[in-house]
């Protein structure tokens, strides 16, 4: 029996197929080979075409099949992980009305700030656990105010994973976790927030059927099953945003457990059994995959927009023909601290950790006589690690004090420069595992299909690759304080 996981990322689609009983990865593929474009019609905007997501998903699944390492007809269930906070609008014919406004788009910041003030800070934080900020509800309000000709055609609003489910099954539904990441969910009543819907004058008919994260979200449409070479009784049994899903993939489900990821954006995600919120909304709290009316399970999320995207940008600037391994090797020839060169990695939209300020990325203290390619590449990764520390300190202020952090052996955690900088500056060990988002989604499908009776059973064979202990902690502290001083001056 096989399970298929889809990870709808910003840069590409990733698909993994696993043997359900052995919990063993059979094949994992990406599509496309080059990073998917982020469309930016205006400064601070970020969009992608949902139909392109679907096209890439189809091609990615077909690419996995082409490995000939398994029989596609043995796939029983599908799980979906997806980039969070994106807004997809469809009409009654399930046709996309405009490009998706994705997670790193900043156009709705002022709308969210206005809602925060009008609804009341205390009211928002105690019920929504967040400011409406730049999340999906505020993005929808922007469409209503600026594109009424599109708004009037809306039948349903979807998160990216809901859209993919719709394309696979023809069913239109969402989850509590998805609505919470869009800041549509009232945690005090465990229902759709009447205050948010009334304030923005949104029709409740826009909201699809609300399902649990783990359940039957729909059976493959006959035509889709034929297109993908799958059995017609395959069901989508799990869907979650990429960060709750990353935590699931690392078996981070209990209070106090913490996961991290460093893809296009970077995240530290801690699980709590409390309705935690930050008074300044610099970190955010959403419903975790196992949250329900009987048991509070929230995910406290620190996000750094400018993570892998900064490393990717630098790669293009210094020579796109270099591999990331080449870059890591060159960066490793520079000393810790990059000989005084500092980089602020905030060039991918407004940062919640900076109170939704848009300060862009900056290179500081560059000396044409002392700094070369190695220092630039190392300072890039150190700056990203330092931004994680800045955010982790905010999480610590709010009572989350991880003694260890779990991460997938992927993206920037493949870089010894970034990983040693991250561990050194946070003074927190990191455990690395081979599981990634698409594998987590596949295992999530197994939970949703009742192949596994508990989440613990789904991850019973997960093994740690290695643990990285902090080194040079005092040196990294000194470097961080220098970096932080530059950030504070930039903010002021």
Coordinates of C-alpha atoms in Angstrom, one line a residue:
X1 CA 0.0 0.0 0.0
X2 CA 1.4 3.4 -1.1
X3 CA 0.8 7.0 0.0
X4 CA 1.5 10.1 -2.1
X5 CA 2.4 13.5 -0.7
X6 CA 2.3 16.8 -2.5
X7 CA 4.2 19.8 -1.3
X8 CA 2.9 23.0 -3.1
X9 CA 5.9 25.3 -2.5
X10 CA 6.7 28.8 -3.7
X11 CA 9.6 27.7 -5.8
X12 CA 8.3 24.3 -7.0
X13 CA 6.1 21.3 -6.5
X14 CA 7.5 18.3 -4.7
X15 CA 6.0 14.8 -4.7
X16 CA 7.0 11.8 -2.6
X17 CA 5.6 8.3 -2.7
X18 CA 6.1 6.1 0.4
X19 CA 5.5 2.6 1.4
X20 CA 2.8 3.0 4.1
X21 CA 3.7 -0.1 6.1
X22 CA 7.5 0.3 6.0
X23 CA 7.2 4.1 6.2
X24 CA 10.0 4.1 3.6
X25 CA 10.5 6.7 0.9
X26 CA 10.3 5.1 -2.6
X27 CA 10.8 8.2 -4.8
X28 CA 10.8 12.0 -4.4
X29 CA 10.8 14.4 -7.3
X30 CA 10.5 18.2 -8.0
X31 CA 8.9 20.1 -10.8
X32 CA 9.9 22.4 -12.4
X33 CA 13.7 22.3 -12.4
X34 CA 13.9 26.1 -12.3
X35 CA 12.2 28.1 -9.6
X36 CA 8.6 29.2 -10.3
X37 CA 8.3 32.9 -10.9
X38 CA 6.9 35.2 -8.3
X39 CA 5.0 37.9 -10.2
X40 CA 5.4 41.4 -8.7
X41 CA 3.2 43.9 -10.6
X42 CA 4.0 46.6 -8.0
X43 CA 6.6 47.1 -5.2
X44 CA 5.7 44.8 -2.3
X45 CA 3.3 42.6 -4.3
X46 CA 3.7 38.9 -4.9
X47 CA 1.5 36.7 -7.0
X48 CA 1.5 33.3 -8.7
X49 CA -0.9 31.6 -11.1
X50 CA -2.8 28.8 -9.4
X51 CA -3.4 27.1 -12.8
X52 CA 0.4 26.8 -13.1
X53 CA 0.5 25.1 -9.7
X54 CA -1.9 22.5 -11.0
X55 CA 0.0 22.0 -14.2
X56 CA 3.2 21.6 -12.3
X57 CA 1.5 19.1 -9.9
X58 CA 0.3 17.0 -12.7
X59 CA 3.8 17.0 -14.3
X60 CA 5.4 16.2 -11.0
X61 CA 3.2 13.2 -10.3
X62 CA 3.8 12.0 -13.8
X63 CA 7.6 12.5 -13.3
X64 CA 7.4 10.3 -10.1
X65 CA 5.5 7.6 -12.1
X66 CA 8.2 7.7 -14.8
X67 CA 10.7 6.4 -12.2
X68 CA 9.0 3.0 -12.6
X69 CA 9.9 2.3 -8.9
X70 CA 6.3 1.5 -7.9
X71 CA 2.8 0.7 -9.3
X72 CA 0.7 3.9 -9.3
X73 CA -2.4 1.8 -8.9
X74 CA -1.2 0.9 -5.4
X75 CA -1.5 4.5 -4.2
X76 CA -4.3 4.6 -1.7
X77 CA -4.4 8.2 -0.4
X78 CA -3.0 11.7 -1.1
X79 CA -1.8 14.3 1.4
X80 CA -1.2 18.0 0.6
X81 CA 1.1 20.5 2.1
X82 CA 1.0 24.1 0.8
X83 CA 2.4 27.6 1.0
X84 CA 0.4 29.3 3.7
X85 CA -1.8 32.5 3.7
X86 CA -2.3 32.7 -0.1
X87 CA -5.6 33.8 -1.4
X88 CA -7.2 31.9 -4.4
X89 CA -10.6 33.1 -5.7
X90 CA -12.9 30.9 -7.8
X91 CA -16.3 31.4 -9.4
X92 CA -19.2 29.0 -9.5
X93 CA -17.6 27.1 -12.3
X94 CA -14.5 26.6 -10.2
X95 CA -12.5 28.9 -12.5
X96 CA -9.7 31.0 -11.1
X97 CA -10.6 34.7 -11.1
X98 CA -7.2 36.2 -10.7
X99 CA -3.6 35.3 -9.8
X100 CA -3.2 34.1 -6.2
X101 CA -2.0 36.8 -3.8
X102 CA 0.6 34.8 -2.0
X103 CA 2.1 34.8 1.5
X104 CA 4.9 37.4 0.9
X105 CA 2.7 40.0 -0.7
X106 CA 2.5 43.2 1.4
X107 CA -0.3 45.2 -0.3
X108 CA -2.8 44.5 2.5
X109 CA -0.7 45.6 5.5
X110 CA -2.5 48.9 6.1
X111 CA -5.9 47.2 5.7
X112 CA -4.9 44.7 8.4
X113 CA -3.5 47.5 10.7
X114 CA -6.8 49.4 10.3
X115 CA -8.8 46.3 11.2
X116 CA -6.6 45.7 14.2
X117 CA -7.3 49.2 15.5
X118 CA -11.0 49.2 14.7
X119 CA -11.7 45.8 16.1
X120 CA -9.5 46.4 19.1
X121 CA -6.1 45.0 19.9
X122 CA -7.1 43.0 22.9
X123 CA -10.2 41.6 21.1
X124 CA -8.1 40.5 18.1
X125 CA -5.3 38.9 20.2
X126 CA -7.6 37.1 22.6
X127 CA -9.9 35.6 20.0
X128 CA -8.0 35.5 16.7
X129 CA -4.6 35.2 18.5
X130 CA -3.2 37.6 15.8
X131 CA -3.7 40.9 14.2
X132 CA -5.4 40.6 10.9
X133 CA -2.1 41.9 9.6
X134 CA -1.2 40.9 6.1
X135 CA -3.0 37.6 6.2
X136 CA -5.7 36.1 3.9
X137 CA -8.6 38.0 5.3
X138 CA -6.9 41.4 4.7
X139 CA -5.9 40.3 1.2
X140 CA -9.5 39.5 0.4
X141 CA -10.5 43.0 1.7
X142 CA -7.9 44.5 -0.7
X143 CA -9.6 42.7 -3.6
X144 CA -13.0 44.0 -2.4
X145 CA -11.8 47.6 -2.3
X146 CA -9.6 47.6 -5.4
X147 CA -11.0 45.0 -7.8
X148 CA -14.8 45.0 -7.3
X149 CA -15.4 43.6 -10.7
X150 CA -13.5 40.5 -9.6
X151 CA -14.9 40.4 -6.0
X152 CA -18.5 40.3 -7.3
X153 CA -17.8 37.1 -9.2
X154 CA -16.4 35.2 -6.2
X155 CA -18.1 32.0 -5.2
X156 CA -15.5 30.6 -2.8
X157 CA -12.2 31.7 -1.3
X158 CA -9.5 29.1 -1.0
X159 CA -6.1 28.6 0.5
X160 CA -3.6 27.0 -1.9
X161 CA -4.1 23.5 -0.6
X162 CA -7.9 23.9 -0.9
X163 CA -7.4 24.8 -4.5
X164 CA -5.3 21.8 -5.2
X165 CA -7.9 19.6 -3.5
X166 CA -10.6 21.1 -5.7
X167 CA -8.6 20.4 -8.8
X168 CA -8.0 16.8 -7.8
X169 CA -11.5 16.0 -6.5
X170 CA -13.9 18.6 -7.6
X171 CA -14.8 19.1 -3.9
X172 CA -14.5 22.6 -2.3
X173 CA -13.6 22.5 1.3
X174 CA -11.2 23.9 3.9
X175 CA -10.0 23.2 7.4
X176 CA -9.9 25.0 10.8
X177 CA -6.2 25.2 10.5
X178 CA -6.4 26.9 7.1
X179 CA -9.0 29.4 8.3
X180 CA -6.9 30.2 11.4
X181 CA -3.8 31.0 9.1
X182 CA -6.1 33.3 7.2
X183 CA -7.2 34.9 10.4
X184 CA -10.8 34.0 9.9
X185 CA -11.0 31.7 13.0
X186 CA -12.3 32.7 16.5
X187 CA -10.5 30.5 19.0
X188 CA -12.7 31.6 21.9
X189 CA -15.8 30.1 20.2
X190 CA -14.1 27.6 17.9
X191 CA -16.1 28.9 15.0
X192 CA -15.7 31.2 12.0
X193 CA -15.1 34.7 13.4
X194 CA -18.3 36.7 13.1
X195 CA -16.4 39.8 14.0
X196 CA -13.9 39.5 11.1
X197 CA -16.7 38.6 8.6
X198 CA -18.9 41.4 9.7
X199 CA -16.1 44.0 9.9
X200 CA -15.1 43.4 6.3
X201 CA -18.7 42.7 5.2
X202 CA -17.7 39.3 3.7
X203 CA -20.4 36.9 2.8
X204 CA -20.2 33.7 4.8
X205 CA -21.1 31.9 1.6
X206 CA -17.5 32.6 0.5
X207 CA -16.2 30.1 3.1
X208 CA -16.2 26.4 1.9
X209 CA -17.3 23.5 4.0
X210 CA -15.0 23.2 7.0
X211 CA -13.4 19.8 7.5
X212 CA -10.9 18.4 10.0
X213 CA -7.3 18.3 8.8
X214 CA -7.3 14.5 8.8
X215 CA -10.4 13.3 6.9
X216 CA -11.8 12.3 3.5
X217 CA -11.6 15.6 1.6
X218 CA -12.8 14.0 -1.6
X219 CA -12.3 11.2 -4.0
X220 CA -10.3 11.8 -7.2
X221 CA -12.4 13.0 -10.1
X222 CA -12.6 10.2 -12.7
X223 CA -10.9 12.3 -15.4
X224 CA -8.1 13.3 -13.0
X225 CA -7.5 9.7 -12.0
X226 CA -7.1 8.8 -15.6
X227 CA -4.8 11.8 -16.3
X228 CA -2.6 10.8 -13.3
X229 CA -2.7 7.1 -13.8
X230 CA -4.2 6.5 -10.4
X231 CA -7.1 4.3 -9.2
X232 CA -10.5 6.0 -9.1
X233 CA -11.0 5.2 -5.4
X234 CA -8.0 7.3 -4.2
X235 CA -8.9 10.0 -1.7
X236 CA -7.3 13.2 -0.4
X237 CA -7.2 12.5 3.3
X238 CA -4.9 15.3 4.7
X239 CA -4.1 18.9 3.9
X240 CA -2.2 21.5 6.0
X241 CA -0.1 24.6 5.5
X242 CA 3.6 24.0 5.0
X243 CA 4.6 24.9 8.5
X244 CA 2.1 22.8 10.5
X245 CA 2.9 20.1 8.0
X246 CA 6.7 20.5 8.5
X247 CA 6.1 20.1 12.2
X248 CA 4.0 17.0 11.6
X249 CA 6.8 15.6 9.3
X250 CA 9.2 15.9 12.3
X251 CA 6.7 14.4 14.7
X252 CA 6.4 17.8 16.5
X253 CA 2.9 17.4 18.0
X254 CA 3.2 17.8 21.8
X255 CA 3.5 21.0 23.8
X256 CA 7.1 22.3 24.0
X257 CA 8.3 20.5 20.8
X258 CA 9.8 22.8 18.2
X259 CA 10.5 22.5 14.5
X260 CA 12.3 24.7 12.0
X261 CA 12.6 25.1 8.3
X262 CA 14.7 27.3 6.0
X263 CA 13.2 27.2 2.6
X264 CA 12.2 30.3 0.6
X265 CA 11.0 31.7 3.9
X266 CA 12.4 30.5 7.3
X267 CA 10.2 29.4 10.2
X268 CA 10.6 28.3 13.8
X269 CA 7.3 26.6 14.9
X270 CA 6.6 25.6 18.5
X271 CA 3.6 23.6 19.7
X272 CA 1.6 24.9 22.7
X273 CA -1.5 23.7 24.6
X274 CA -2.3 27.4 25.4
X275 CA -3.9 30.2 23.3
X276 CA -0.6 32.0 23.1
X277 CA -0.2 35.4 21.4
X278 CA 2.4 38.2 21.1
X279 CA 1.1 41.6 22.1
X280 CA 2.9 43.1 19.1
X281 CA 1.9 40.3 16.7
X282 CA 5.5 39.8 15.7
X283 CA 5.0 36.1 16.0
X284 CA 1.7 34.3 15.1
X285 CA -0.4 31.5 16.5
X286 CA -2.5 29.2 14.4
X287 CA -4.4 25.9 14.9
X288 CA -2.0 23.0 14.7
X289 CA -2.9 19.9 12.7
X290 CA -4.2 18.1 15.9
X291 CA -6.1 21.1 17.3
X292 CA -9.8 20.5 17.9
X293 CA -12.6 21.5 20.3
X294 CA -11.6 18.9 22.8
X295 CA -7.8 19.7 22.9
X296 CA -6.0 23.0 22.4
X297 CA -3.0 22.5 20.1
X298 CA -1.6 25.7 18.7
X299 CA 1.4 26.3 16.6
X300 CA 3.4 29.4 17.5
X301 CA 5.1 30.6 14.4
X302 CA 8.1 32.9 13.8
X303 CA 8.5 33.7 10.1
X304 CA 11.5 35.2 8.3
X305 CA 10.4 36.0 4.7
X306 CA 13.9 36.5 3.4
X307 CA 15.6 33.2 4.0
X308 CA 16.3 30.8 1.1
X309 CA 15.2 33.5 -1.3
X310 CA 18.1 35.7 -0.2
X311 CA 20.5 32.8 -0.7
X312 CA 19.0 32.2 -4.1
X313 CA 19.3 35.8 -5.1
X314 CA 22.9 36.0 -4.1
X315 CA 23.6 32.8 -6.0
X316 CA 22.2 34.5 -9.1
X317 CA 24.3 37.6 -8.5
X318 CA 27.6 35.9 -8.0
X319 CA 27.2 33.3 -10.8
X320 CA 24.1 31.2 -11.4
X321 CA 26.1 28.3 -12.7
X322 CA 27.5 27.7 -9.2
X323 CA 25.7 24.9 -7.3
X324 CA 24.6 25.5 -3.7
X325 CA 27.4 23.1 -2.7
X326 CA 29.8 25.3 -4.5
X327 CA 28.5 28.4 -2.7
X328 CA 28.8 26.6 0.6
X329 CA 32.4 25.7 -0.2
X330 CA 33.3 29.2 -1.1
X331 CA 31.6 30.7 1.9
X332 CA 33.5 28.2 4.1
X333 CA 36.8 29.8 3.1
X334 CA 35.8 33.0 4.9
X335 CA 36.2 33.3 8.7
X336 CA 33.2 33.2 11.1
X337 CA 31.8 36.7 11.1
X338 CA 32.7 37.3 7.4
X339 CA 35.4 39.8 8.2
X340 CA 32.9 42.4 9.5
X341 CA 30.5 42.2 6.5
X342 CA 26.8 42.1 7.6
X343 CA 23.6 41.5 5.7
X344 CA 20.0 42.1 6.7
X345 CA 17.8 39.5 4.8
X346 CA 14.6 41.4 4.7
X347 CA 14.0 41.9 1.0
X348 CA 11.0 39.7 0.5
X349 CA 8.1 41.8 1.7
X350 CA 7.0 43.2 5.0
X351 CA 8.3 41.2 8.0
X352 CA 5.9 40.4 10.8
X353 CA 8.9 40.0 13.1
X354 CA 9.6 43.6 12.4
X355 CA 6.1 44.8 13.1
X356 CA 5.1 44.5 9.4
X357 CA 7.7 47.0 8.4
X358 CA 9.1 46.8 4.8
X359 CA 12.8 47.7 5.2
X360 CA 14.3 45.7 2.3
X361 CA 17.6 43.8 2.4
X362 CA 20.9 45.6 3.1
X363 CA 24.6 45.0 2.9
X364 CA 26.5 46.8 5.7
X365 CA 30.2 47.6 6.3
X366 CA 31.4 46.4 2.9
X367 CA 35.1 47.2 2.2
X368 CA 36.2 46.8 -1.4
X369 CA 39.7 46.0 -0.2
X370 CA 38.9 43.3 2.4
X371 CA 35.7 41.7 1.2
X372 CA 35.3 39.3 -1.7
X373 CA 32.9 36.6 -2.9
X374 CA 33.5 34.3 0.1
X375 CA 32.6 37.0 2.6
X376 CA 29.5 38.0 0.7
X377 CA 28.3 34.4 0.5
X378 CA 29.0 33.7 4.2
X379 CA 27.5 37.0 5.4
X380 CA 24.4 36.1 3.5
X381 CA 23.9 32.9 5.5
X382 CA 25.0 34.4 8.8
X383 CA 22.5 37.2 8.3
X384 CA 19.7 34.7 7.9
X385 CA 20.8 32.8 11.0
X386 CA 21.0 36.1 13.0
X387 CA 17.4 37.0 11.9
X388 CA 16.3 33.6 13.3
X389 CA 17.9 34.5 16.6
X390 CA 16.1 37.9 16.6
X391 CA 12.8 36.1 16.2
X392 CA 13.6 33.3 18.6
X393 CA 14.2 35.9 21.3
X394 CA 10.7 37.1 20.8
X395 CA 9.4 33.6 21.1
X396 CA 11.3 33.3 24.4
X397 CA 9.7 36.5 25.6
X398 CA 6.4 34.7 25.1
X399 CA 7.3 31.6 27.1
X400 CA 8.6 29.3 24.4
X401 CA 12.1 28.2 25.3
X402 CA 13.2 25.2 23.2
X403 CA 15.9 23.0 24.5
X404 CA 16.3 21.4 21.1
X405 CA 15.0 22.2 17.6
X406 CA 14.1 19.5 14.9
X407 CA 14.6 20.3 11.3
X408 CA 14.5 18.4 8.0
X409 CA 17.8 17.8 6.3
X410 CA 16.9 20.1 3.4
X411 CA 17.3 23.6 2.0
X412 CA 19.6 25.8 4.1
X413 CA 20.0 23.1 6.7
X414 CA 22.0 21.3 4.1
X415 CA 24.6 24.1 4.4
X416 CA 27.2 23.6 7.2
X417 CA 27.7 27.4 7.2
X418 CA 24.1 28.2 7.9
X419 CA 23.6 25.3 10.3
X420 CA 26.6 26.0 12.5
X421 CA 25.7 29.8 12.5
X422 CA 22.1 29.0 13.5
X423 CA 23.1 26.6 16.3
X424 CA 25.9 28.9 17.5
X425 CA 23.9 32.1 17.6
X426 CA 20.7 30.5 19.2
X427 CA 22.8 28.4 21.5
X428 CA 20.3 25.6 20.8
X429 CA 21.1 22.1 19.4
X430 CA 19.5 21.0 16.2
X431 CA 18.4 17.5 15.3
X432 CA 18.3 16.8 11.5
X433 CA 15.9 14.2 10.0
X434 CA 15.4 13.0 6.4
X435 CA 11.7 13.7 6.4
X436 CA 10.5 16.7 4.4
X437 CA 7.2 18.4 3.6
X438 CA 6.1 16.0 0.9
X439 CA 7.0 13.0 3.0
X440 CA 5.1 14.5 5.9
X441 CA 2.1 15.1 3.7
X442 CA 2.2 11.4 2.6
X443 CA 2.3 10.2 6.2
X444 CA -0.5 12.7 7.0
X445 CA -2.6 11.0 4.3
X446 CA -2.0 7.7 6.1
X447 CA -3.3 9.2 9.3
X448 CA -6.3 10.6 7.6
X449 CA -7.1 7.3 5.8
X450 CA -6.9 5.4 9.1
X451 CA -3.9 3.4 7.9
X452 CA -2.2 4.7 11.0
X453 CA -4.3 4.8 14.2
X454 CA -2.2 7.6 15.8
X455 CA 0.3 10.1 14.6
X456 CA 2.9 8.4 16.7
X457 CA 2.4 5.2 14.8
X458 CA 3.0 7.1 11.5
X459 CA 6.4 8.3 12.7
X460 CA 7.5 5.2 14.7
X461 CA 10.4 4.5 12.3
X462 CA 11.7 8.0 11.9
X463 CA 15.4 8.2 12.7
X464 CA 17.6 11.2 13.4
X465 CA 20.5 11.7 10.9
X466 CA 22.7 13.8 13.2
X467 CA 22.6 16.3 16.0
X468 CA 24.6 19.6 15.8
X469 CA 25.7 21.1 19.1
X470 CA 26.5 24.8 19.6
X471 CA 30.1 26.0 19.1
X472 CA 31.7 29.4 19.3
X473 CA 28.7 30.7 21.3
X474 CA 30.5 33.7 22.7
X475 CA 31.8 34.7 19.3
X476 CA 28.4 34.4 17.7
X477 CA 26.8 36.4 20.5
X478 CA 29.3 39.3 19.8
X479 CA 28.6 39.1 16.1
X480 CA 24.9 39.0 16.6
X481 CA 24.9 42.1 18.8
X482 CA 26.8 43.9 16.1
X483 CA 24.2 42.7 13.5
X484 CA 21.3 43.6 15.7
X485 CA 22.6 47.1 16.2
X486 CA 22.6 47.6 12.5
X487 CA 19.1 46.3 12.3
X488 CA 17.8 48.6 15.0
X489 CA 19.4 51.6 13.3
X490 CA 17.7 50.6 10.0
X491 CA 14.3 50.3 11.8
X492 CA 14.7 53.7 13.3

